[in-house]
Amino acid sequence: MSYSATVAHESEPASTNTSEVNRVVFASSIGTIIEWYDFLIYGTAAALVFNKLFFPADDPFLGTLAALGSAAVGFFARPFGGAFFGFLGDRLGRKSMLLVTLVIMGLGTFAIGLLPTYHQIGIWAPILLVTLRIIQGIGLGGEWGGAALMVLEHAPKHRRGFCGSLVQVGFPIGLILSAAVFAAVSQLPEEDFLSWGWRIPFLSSIVLVALGTFIRFKVSESPVFLEMKAKKEIARNPFVDAVFKHPKNFLIAVGLKICEVSWVYMLTVFMVVYATKNLGLAKGLMLNAIMIAAAVEIVTIPLFGYLSDRVGRRPFYFAGTIFTVLFAFPLFWLMDTRDPYIVIVAIAVALSFGHGLMFGPQATYFPELFGARVRYTGASFGFQVSAAIGGGLTPILATVLVNKFGGSEGVSILLISLAFITFIAACFARETRDSSVRDL
């Protein structure tokens, strides 16, 4: 079969090749699970152990702040990964970037598990830790956009929202795996946990990376990219085109993301610190609450993605921001009860409706905002810039606010303010449910 015939065959609507769609969705989802597991175990470790092993300080608050700051560095690296691999993905293809980013992320995570601590090599320990966290961030920054695009550009039009949401399920599954592994090793005696137990979640990731690489290697390149390549429509500089020639869509993507990403990392990183340090709750309870909440999201995220194919993408951002505004104060009131059952239900409700409502349609909505020639760059960079602002800074700002004012009211006001930003972005965003995947 000639190259042109191959391109024509691969450019047929995805609905004519259900098995290939399923294979791409599975490969993208598996890889995303691994990527999120790798990225999230760092956040858990920063909240529980890194302040003692890599950032020891006379003041526990300063140690915690330094550990969270090292976690934030990974968020700040994500836009660079999104821009760099997005550029290459729009120029060279989606599939190759998926493989490269997965390997980068996995090797960085594995190396963290081998690091000596501050007491062994002094200042070099936190320096090396932060360096590897940057590598993690760069890998994840390029991975998400590629996984989302591969699914979007293979999926049939009437199922794009649902298929894209299956990529998003990688987050709660990765969250469950990271929390479960840390919950298991935290049962070790404190001395063993601090000596070698914390390393297990990082070292075990190498097995998952090998599995994910094998699975992703077998999927085909995006038919949309192959068509553009055959017609010589590849963008010369997709970064300039996406950010400077389409600034409205880029800024909308940043605004749409900032509420849910701040909300989810407040729940999964800051809340662990707040509940254990300020409320005296057991870290095991918080890890279990996060796992249960993530398990609920495994159901709710695909549900919201499925519904976005029926009612559109924008309504979920309006609904999610309204929930955030209404629940920002009650969330902490419920946490302050210290009742384990109330804490678990509060975290589960907050995660699904403050995060899942907007996160579910996101893997479809963000790429749909950009044309096919610049889609990898635009969606990835917009997503990751907002993640750096919201996910990187929110846990730190929340910790500072609680330390300064002695209560959670400042954190609630912060979350409400970010929700208004997303609400405004949704007002300016266009609905994309009925658009063609090749629209510019």
PDB file of C-alpha atoms in Angstrom, residues 99-223:
ATOM      1  CA  LEU A  99       6.943   7.594  24.596  1.00  0.00           C
ATOM      2  CA  VAL A 100       9.681  10.118  25.381  1.00  0.00           C
ATOM      3  CA  THR A 101       7.785  11.905  28.161  1.00  0.00           C
ATOM      4  CA  LEU A 102       6.815   8.655  29.855  1.00  0.00           C
ATOM      5  CA  VAL A 103      10.444   7.502  30.016  1.00  0.00           C
ATOM      6  CA  ILE A 104      11.677  10.898  31.273  1.00  0.00           C
ATOM      7  CA  MET A 105       9.072  10.949  34.014  1.00  0.00           C
ATOM      8  CA  GLY A 106       9.741   7.369  35.082  1.00  0.00           C
ATOM      9  CA  LEU A 107      13.516   7.668  35.278  1.00  0.00           C
ATOM     10  CA  GLY A 108      13.237  10.869  37.296  1.00  0.00           C
ATOM     11  CA  THR A 109      10.885   9.215  39.775  1.00  0.00           C
ATOM     12  CA  PHE A 110      13.041   6.095  40.102  1.00  0.00           C
ATOM     13  CA  ALA A 111      16.132   8.219  40.782  1.00  0.00           C
ATOM     14  CA  ILE A 112      14.378  10.018  43.664  1.00  0.00           C
ATOM     15  CA  GLY A 113      14.049   6.666  45.400  1.00  0.00           C
ATOM     16  CA  LEU A 114      17.841   6.264  45.300  1.00  0.00           C
ATOM     17  CA  LEU A 115      18.749   9.679  46.725  1.00  0.00           C
ATOM     18  CA  PRO A 116      20.792  10.015  49.924  1.00  0.00           C
ATOM     19  CA  THR A 117      19.260  12.317  52.519  1.00  0.00           C
ATOM     20  CA  TYR A 118      20.370  15.644  54.004  1.00  0.00           C
ATOM     21  CA  HIS A 119      22.023  13.897  56.949  1.00  0.00           C
ATOM     22  CA  GLN A 120      24.142  11.873  54.510  1.00  0.00           C
ATOM     23  CA  ILE A 121      25.318  14.429  51.930  1.00  0.00           C
ATOM     24  CA  GLY A 122      24.110  17.750  53.292  1.00  0.00           C
ATOM     25  CA  ILE A 123      22.885  20.492  50.973  1.00  0.00           C
ATOM     26  CA  TRP A 124      23.357  18.317  47.880  1.00  0.00           C
ATOM     27  CA  ALA A 125      20.402  16.192  48.947  1.00  0.00           C
ATOM     28  CA  PRO A 126      17.726  18.890  48.502  1.00  0.00           C
ATOM     29  CA  ILE A 127      19.516  20.185  45.377  1.00  0.00           C
ATOM     30  CA  LEU A 128      19.374  16.766  43.727  1.00  0.00           C
ATOM     31  CA  LEU A 129      15.798  16.265  44.899  1.00  0.00           C
ATOM     32  CA  VAL A 130      14.650  19.535  43.371  1.00  0.00           C
ATOM     33  CA  THR A 131      16.532  18.756  40.139  1.00  0.00           C
ATOM     34  CA  LEU A 132      14.731  15.440  39.787  1.00  0.00           C
ATOM     35  CA  ARG A 133      11.431  17.124  40.615  1.00  0.00           C
ATOM     36  CA  ILE A 134      12.054  19.505  37.712  1.00  0.00           C
ATOM     37  CA  ILE A 135      12.624  16.502  35.434  1.00  0.00           C
ATOM     38  CA  GLN A 136       9.335  15.041  36.663  1.00  0.00           C
ATOM     39  CA  GLY A 137       7.530  18.277  35.882  1.00  0.00           C
ATOM     40  CA  ILE A 138       8.977  18.553  32.383  1.00  0.00           C
ATOM     41  CA  GLY A 139       7.915  14.978  31.614  1.00  0.00           C
ATOM     42  CA  LEU A 140       4.364  15.419  32.862  1.00  0.00           C
ATOM     43  CA  GLY A 141       4.126  18.807  31.145  1.00  0.00           C
ATOM     44  CA  GLY A 142       4.510  17.171  27.753  1.00  0.00           C
ATOM     45  CA  GLU A 143       2.661  13.934  28.469  1.00  0.00           C
ATOM     46  CA  TRP A 144      -0.892  15.062  29.204  1.00  0.00           C
ATOM     47  CA  GLY A 145      -1.379  17.019  25.984  1.00  0.00           C
ATOM     48  CA  GLY A 146      -0.147  14.145  23.849  1.00  0.00           C
ATOM     49  CA  ALA A 147      -2.410  11.609  25.533  1.00  0.00           C
ATOM     50  CA  ALA A 148      -5.426  13.913  25.214  1.00  0.00           C
ATOM     51  CA  LEU A 149      -4.731  14.653  21.541  1.00  0.00           C
ATOM     52  CA  MET A 150      -4.229  11.033  20.560  1.00  0.00           C
ATOM     53  CA  VAL A 151      -7.654  10.162  21.953  1.00  0.00           C
ATOM     54  CA  LEU A 152      -9.388  13.249  20.582  1.00  0.00           C
ATOM     55  CA  GLU A 153      -8.001  12.758  17.065  1.00  0.00           C
ATOM     56  CA  HIS A 154      -8.929   9.070  16.950  1.00  0.00           C
ATOM     57  CA  ALA A 155     -12.351   9.223  18.640  1.00  0.00           C
ATOM     58  CA  PRO A 156     -15.677   9.619  16.789  1.00  0.00           C
ATOM     59  CA  LYS A 157     -17.258  13.054  17.115  1.00  0.00           C
ATOM     60  CA  HIS A 158     -20.204  11.958  19.276  1.00  0.00           C
ATOM     61  CA  ARG A 159     -17.914  10.209  21.817  1.00  0.00           C
ATOM     62  CA  ARG A 160     -15.008  12.644  22.105  1.00  0.00           C
ATOM     63  CA  GLY A 161     -16.010  13.882  25.555  1.00  0.00           C
ATOM     64  CA  PHE A 162     -16.394  10.382  26.987  1.00  0.00           C
ATOM     65  CA  CYS A 163     -13.210   9.008  25.401  1.00  0.00           C
ATOM     66  CA  GLY A 164     -11.231  12.029  26.588  1.00  0.00           C
ATOM     67  CA  SER A 165     -12.543  11.597  30.121  1.00  0.00           C
ATOM     68  CA  LEU A 166     -11.012   8.120  30.219  1.00  0.00           C
ATOM     69  CA  VAL A 167      -7.600   9.777  29.907  1.00  0.00           C
ATOM     70  CA  GLN A 168      -8.546  11.943  32.897  1.00  0.00           C
ATOM     71  CA  VAL A 169      -9.360   8.841  34.954  1.00  0.00           C
ATOM     72  CA  GLY A 170      -5.606   8.346  35.081  1.00  0.00           C
ATOM     73  CA  PHE A 171      -5.476  11.054  37.750  1.00  0.00           C
ATOM     74  CA  PRO A 172      -7.724   9.420  40.396  1.00  0.00           C
ATOM     75  CA  ILE A 173      -6.264   5.975  39.697  1.00  0.00           C
ATOM     76  CA  GLY A 174      -2.751   7.384  40.042  1.00  0.00           C
ATOM     77  CA  LEU A 175      -3.897   9.123  43.203  1.00  0.00           C
ATOM     78  CA  ILE A 176      -5.236   5.864  44.629  1.00  0.00           C
ATOM     79  CA  LEU A 177      -2.035   4.000  43.795  1.00  0.00           C
ATOM     80  CA  SER A 178       0.181   6.691  45.325  1.00  0.00           C
ATOM     81  CA  ALA A 179      -1.930   7.003  48.464  1.00  0.00           C
ATOM     82  CA  ALA A 180      -2.267   3.219  48.799  1.00  0.00           C
ATOM     83  CA  VAL A 181       1.463   2.602  48.544  1.00  0.00           C
ATOM     84  CA  PHE A 182       2.224   5.333  51.084  1.00  0.00           C
ATOM     85  CA  ALA A 183      -0.556   4.089  53.363  1.00  0.00           C
ATOM     86  CA  ALA A 184       1.054   0.638  53.275  1.00  0.00           C
ATOM     87  CA  VAL A 185       4.617   1.753  53.924  1.00  0.00           C
ATOM     88  CA  SER A 186       3.492   4.213  56.598  1.00  0.00           C
ATOM     89  CA  GLN A 187       2.442   1.176  58.666  1.00  0.00           C
ATOM     90  CA  LEU A 188       6.115   0.405  59.130  1.00  0.00           C
ATOM     91  CA  PRO A 189       7.803   1.491  62.356  1.00  0.00           C
ATOM     92  CA  GLU A 190       8.684   5.186  62.089  1.00  0.00           C
ATOM     93  CA  GLU A 191      12.416   4.460  61.972  1.00  0.00           C
ATOM     94  CA  ASP A 192      12.053   1.984  59.095  1.00  0.00           C
ATOM     95  CA  PHE A 193       9.660   4.258  57.227  1.00  0.00           C
ATOM     96  CA  LEU A 194      12.089   7.183  57.375  1.00  0.00           C
ATOM     97  CA  SER A 195      15.085   4.959  56.634  1.00  0.00           C
ATOM     98  CA  TRP A 196      13.916   2.970  53.588  1.00  0.00           C
ATOM     99  CA  GLY A 197      10.140   2.560  53.528  1.00  0.00           C
ATOM    100  CA  TRP A 198       9.452   5.897  51.809  1.00  0.00           C
ATOM    101  CA  ARG A 199      11.680   4.830  48.898  1.00  0.00           C
ATOM    102  CA  ILE A 200       9.455   1.912  47.841  1.00  0.00           C
ATOM    103  CA  PRO A 201       6.777   4.017  46.052  1.00  0.00           C
ATOM    104  CA  PHE A 202       9.465   5.707  43.940  1.00  0.00           C
ATOM    105  CA  LEU A 203      11.499   2.617  43.077  1.00  0.00           C
ATOM    106  CA  SER A 204       8.459   0.522  42.152  1.00  0.00           C
ATOM    107  CA  SER A 205       7.449   3.021  39.461  1.00  0.00           C
ATOM    108  CA  ILE A 206      10.082   1.646  37.079  1.00  0.00           C
ATOM    109  CA  VAL A 207       7.966  -1.472  36.548  1.00  0.00           C
ATOM    110  CA  LEU A 208       4.940   0.622  35.617  1.00  0.00           C
ATOM    111  CA  VAL A 209       6.990   2.720  33.209  1.00  0.00           C
ATOM    112  CA  ALA A 210       8.241  -0.365  31.381  1.00  0.00           C
ATOM    113  CA  LEU A 211       4.656  -1.619  31.043  1.00  0.00           C
ATOM    114  CA  GLY A 212       3.356   1.742  29.830  1.00  0.00           C
ATOM    115  CA  THR A 213       6.130   2.133  27.261  1.00  0.00           C
ATOM    116  CA  PHE A 214       5.391  -1.305  25.824  1.00  0.00           C
ATOM    117  CA  ILE A 215       1.668  -0.570  25.522  1.00  0.00           C
ATOM    118  CA  ARG A 216       2.084   2.883  23.980  1.00  0.00           C
ATOM    119  CA  PHE A 217       4.610   1.652  21.446  1.00  0.00           C
ATOM    120  CA  LYS A 218       1.868  -0.388  19.765  1.00  0.00           C
ATOM    121  CA  VAL A 219      -0.595   2.437  19.003  1.00  0.00           C
ATOM    122  CA  SER A 220      -0.729   4.211  15.646  1.00  0.00           C
ATOM    123  CA  GLU A 221      -0.012   7.882  15.013  1.00  0.00           C
ATOM    124  CA  SER A 222      -2.893  10.354  15.013  1.00  0.00           C
ATOM    125  CA  PRO A 223      -4.761  10.280  11.670  1.00  0.00           C
TER     126      PRO A 223
END
